[in-house]
Backbone as ProteinMPNN parsed JSONL, in Angstrom:
{"seq_chain_A": "MTPKSAVRRVFVAVQVSVTTSEIYARADARMKRLALEQAYSPTVIDDVPAWQDDQDLLSWLQKVCQ", "coords_chain_A": {"N_chain_A": [[7.704, 27.552, 15.494], [8.265, 27.153, 12.134], [6.577, 26.027, 9.105], [8.555, 25.018, 7.381], [10.674, 24.328, 9.088], [9.429, 22.335, 10.472], [9.211, 20.354, 8.552], [11.897, 19.731, 8.213], [12.39, 18.566, 10.69], [10.901, 16.249, 10.463], [12.338, 14.78, 8.546], [14.728, 14.364, 9.959], [13.77, 12.861, 12.073], [12.959, 10.514, 10.831], [15.194, 8.985, 10.552], [15.633, 8.057, 13.106], [13.417, 6.478, 14.289], [10.405, 4.774, 13.225], [8.144, 5.256, 14.778], [8.792, 7.642, 16.133], [8.998, 9.4, 13.94], [6.378, 9.426, 13.11], [5.136, 10.883, 15.121], [6.37, 13.434, 14.848], [5.544, 14.074, 12.283], [2.961, 14.938, 12.355], [0.901, 17.783, 12.141], [0.163, 20.547, 14.134], [-2.622, 22.739, 15.001], [-1.705, 25.393, 14.939], [0.548, 25.269, 13.268], [-0.674, 24.508, 10.873], [-2.274, 26.762, 10.409], [-0.293, 28.748, 10.055], [0.94, 27.778, 7.73], [-1.171, 28.004, 5.877], [-1.586, 30.793, 5.943], [0.78, 31.677, 4.783], [0.545, 30.667, 2.269], [-1.417, 31.963, 0.791], [-2.366, 35.076, -0.721], [-3.279, 38.284, 0.664], [-6.796, 38.918, 0.929], [-8.148, 41.231, 1.316], [-8.272, 44.428, 0.066], [-6.582, 47.313, 0.612], [-6.555, 49.796, -0.635], [-8.992, 50.489, -1.727], [-11.572, 52.818, -1.918], [-13.571, 53.872, 0.873], [-17.024, 53.139, 1.196], [-18.572, 54.789, 2.726], [-17.68, 57.348, 2.343], [-18.492, 58.077, -0.149], [-20.506, 60.219, -1.498], [-22.343, 60.341, -3.626], [-23.138, 57.674, -3.921], [-24.27, 57.236, -1.381], [-26.454, 59.036, -1.386], [-27.926, 57.957, -3.51], [-28.535, 55.43, -2.453], [-30.173, 56.226, -0.315], [-32.373, 57.238, -1.714], [-33.27, 54.921, -3.001], [-34.08, 53.375, -0.862], [-36.378, 54.592, 0.074]], "CA_chain_A": [[8.234, 26.65, 14.493], [7.691, 27.375, 10.819], [6.342, 24.775, 8.392], [9.803, 24.499, 6.818], [11.436, 23.659, 10.137], [8.704, 21.105, 10.799], [9.592, 19.363, 7.543], [13.249, 19.3, 8.548], [12.302, 17.663, 11.839], [10.394, 14.959, 9.987], [13.437, 14.054, 7.914], [15.658, 13.941, 11.007], [13.113, 11.83, 12.873], [12.865, 9.274, 10.06], [16.402, 8.204, 10.792], [15.622, 7.506, 14.462], [12.481, 5.353, 14.305], [9.123, 5.038, 12.571], [7.253, 5.815, 15.794], [9.17, 9.035, 16.334], [8.659, 10.191, 12.751], [4.923, 9.58, 13.085], [4.81, 11.974, 16.04], [6.819, 14.7, 14.27], [4.882, 14.337, 11.008], [1.654, 15.536, 12.597], [0.923, 19.244, 12.241], [-0.863, 21.059, 15.031], [-3.458, 23.782, 14.409], [-0.898, 26.595, 14.697], [1.379, 25.02, 12.09], [-1.567, 24.534, 9.71], [-2.648, 28.156, 10.182], [0.874, 29.431, 9.493], [1.124, 27.32, 6.352], [-2.226, 28.605, 5.06], [-1.331, 32.229, 5.839], [1.896, 31.904, 3.871], [0.217, 30.148, 0.943], [-2.371, 32.816, 0.095], [-2.189, 36.52, -0.61], [-4.405, 38.896, 1.377], [-7.987, 39.124, 0.108], [-8.635, 42.582, 1.559], [-7.486, 45.442, -0.632], [-6.654, 48.511, 1.442], [-6.621, 51.043, -1.392], [-10.344, 50.725, -2.222], [-12.17, 53.862, -1.087], [-14.689, 53.464, 1.72], [-18.319, 53.518, 0.645], [-19.151, 55.837, 3.559], [-17.215, 58.647, 1.851], [-19.029, 58.281, -1.497], [-21.776, 60.921, -1.321], [-23.265, 59.944, -4.699], [-23.666, 56.358, -3.57], [-25.129, 57.374, -0.208], [-27.72, 59.669, -1.774], [-28.65, 56.977, -4.329], [-29.071, 54.422, -1.539], [-31.285, 56.822, 0.43], [-33.519, 57.304, -2.632], [-33.742, 53.558, -3.259], [-34.686, 52.83, 0.358], [-37.594, 55.329, 0.454]], "C_chain_A": [[7.523, 26.932, 13.169], [7.446, 26.041, 10.137], [7.62, 24.168, 7.813], [10.62, 23.765, 7.876], [10.749, 22.374, 10.575], [9.062, 19.998, 9.817], [10.989, 18.846, 7.83], [13.234, 18.318, 9.717], [11.807, 16.286, 11.415], [11.527, 14.155, 9.38], [14.464, 13.57, 8.94], [15.059, 12.779, 11.791], [13.029, 10.499, 12.14], [14.072, 8.39, 10.328], [16.383, 7.519, 12.158], [14.71, 6.286, 14.546], [11.179, 5.75, 13.634], [8.154, 5.684, 13.552], [7.542, 7.292, 16.025], [8.774, 9.886, 15.14], [7.16, 10.387, 12.644], [4.5, 10.732, 13.981], [5.185, 13.317, 15.417], [6.074, 15.05, 12.985], [3.518, 14.989, 11.186], [1.805, 17.049, 12.756], [-0.181, 19.69, 13.187], [-1.593, 22.217, 14.348], [-2.65, 25.034, 14.077], [-0.046, 26.435, 13.448], [0.536, 25.052, 10.816], [-1.953, 25.97, 9.369], [-1.502, 28.93, 9.547], [1.093, 29.046, 8.033], [0.078, 27.939, 5.434], [-2.013, 30.102, 4.88], [-0.223, 32.525, 4.839], [1.563, 31.485, 2.44], [-0.661, 31.101, 0.135], [-2.043, 34.286, 0.288], [-3.408, 37.105, 0.102], [-5.587, 39.141, 0.442], [-8.571, 40.517, 0.289], [-7.694, 43.563, 0.878], [-7.666, 46.758, 0.121], [-6.855, 49.801, 0.647], [-7.993, 51.306, -2.018], [-10.992, 51.769, -1.319], [-13.379, 53.334, -0.309], [-16.003, 53.951, 1.128], [-18.964, 54.634, 1.463], [-18.768, 57.236, 3.07], [-17.78, 58.995, 0.476], [-20.432, 58.892, -1.386], [-22.793, 60.561, -2.402], [-23.922, 58.602, -4.378], [-24.624, 56.453, -2.389], [-26.469, 58.016, -0.556], [-28.554, 58.727, -2.634], [-29.287, 55.902, -3.436], [-30.249, 54.964, -0.727], [-32.535, 56.9, -0.438], [-34.117, 55.921, -2.867], [-34.507, 53.015, -2.054], [-35.96, 53.553, 0.776], [-38.826, 54.681, -0.109]], "O_chain_A": [[6.293, 26.942, 13.116], [8.028, 25.029, 10.529], [7.758, 22.946, 7.759], [11.192, 22.71, 7.603], [11.411, 21.428, 11.002], [9.201, 18.839, 10.206], [11.243, 17.648, 7.705], [13.988, 17.346, 9.722], [12.249, 15.272, 11.954], [11.664, 12.966, 9.669], [15.01, 12.476, 8.797], [15.76, 11.826, 12.132], [13.028, 9.448, 12.782], [13.958, 7.165, 10.326], [17.051, 6.503, 12.345], [15.173, 5.184, 14.84], [10.887, 6.937, 13.492], [7.409, 6.586, 13.168], [6.617, 8.1, 16.104], [8.263, 10.992, 15.317], [6.71, 11.414, 12.135], [3.59, 11.484, 13.628], [4.384, 14.251, 15.458], [5.985, 16.227, 12.637], [2.979, 15.544, 10.229], [2.722, 17.527, 13.423], [-1.327, 19.26, 13.058], [-1.225, 22.625, 13.246], [-2.884, 25.667, 13.047], [0.069, 27.367, 12.652], [0.983, 25.566, 9.791], [-1.962, 26.359, 8.201], [-1.716, 29.687, 8.6], [1.398, 29.9, 7.2], [0.406, 28.359, 4.324], [-2.233, 30.632, 3.791], [-0.285, 33.525, 4.123], [2.235, 31.909, 1.5], [-0.647, 31.047, -1.095], [-1.512, 34.689, 1.324], [-4.464, 36.473, 0.133], [-5.397, 39.53, -0.711], [-9.408, 40.94, -0.508], [-6.481, 43.532, 1.087], [-8.785, 47.255, 0.248], [-7.287, 50.805, 1.213], [-8.138, 52.266, -2.775], [-10.971, 51.631, -0.096], [-14.108, 52.463, -0.782], [-16.075, 55.067, 0.612], [-19.819, 55.354, 0.948], [-19.47, 58.205, 3.361], [-17.564, 60.104, -0.012], [-21.418, 58.177, -1.203], [-23.989, 60.485, -2.118], [-25.129, 58.435, -4.552], [-25.679, 55.818, -2.396], [-27.51, 57.578, -0.066], [-29.778, 58.7, -2.498], [-30.437, 55.517, -3.643], [-31.214, 54.243, -0.478], [-33.64, 56.655, 0.046], [-35.337, 55.772, -2.924], [-35.476, 52.273, -2.217], [-36.576, 53.154, 1.764], [-39.935, 55.168, 0.111]]}, "name": "protein", "num_of_chains": 1, "seq": "MTPKSAVRRVFVAVQVSVTTSEIYARADARMKRLALEQAYSPTVIDDVPAWQDDQDLLSWLQKVCQ"}
């Protein structure tokens, strides 16, 4: 169930009874996670080169750590 379909269920449930709408209005952990995943863009950028391949950086780090 997507967050949008959950909202639709709430509106349908309101017409039946207040008790029923209270049950449908609650979001479980999976629904919250899906909503958060859809709200934010990825924070990891895949096109950044790996530091392990940067020989200048590795040699500088070796000198600093001596």
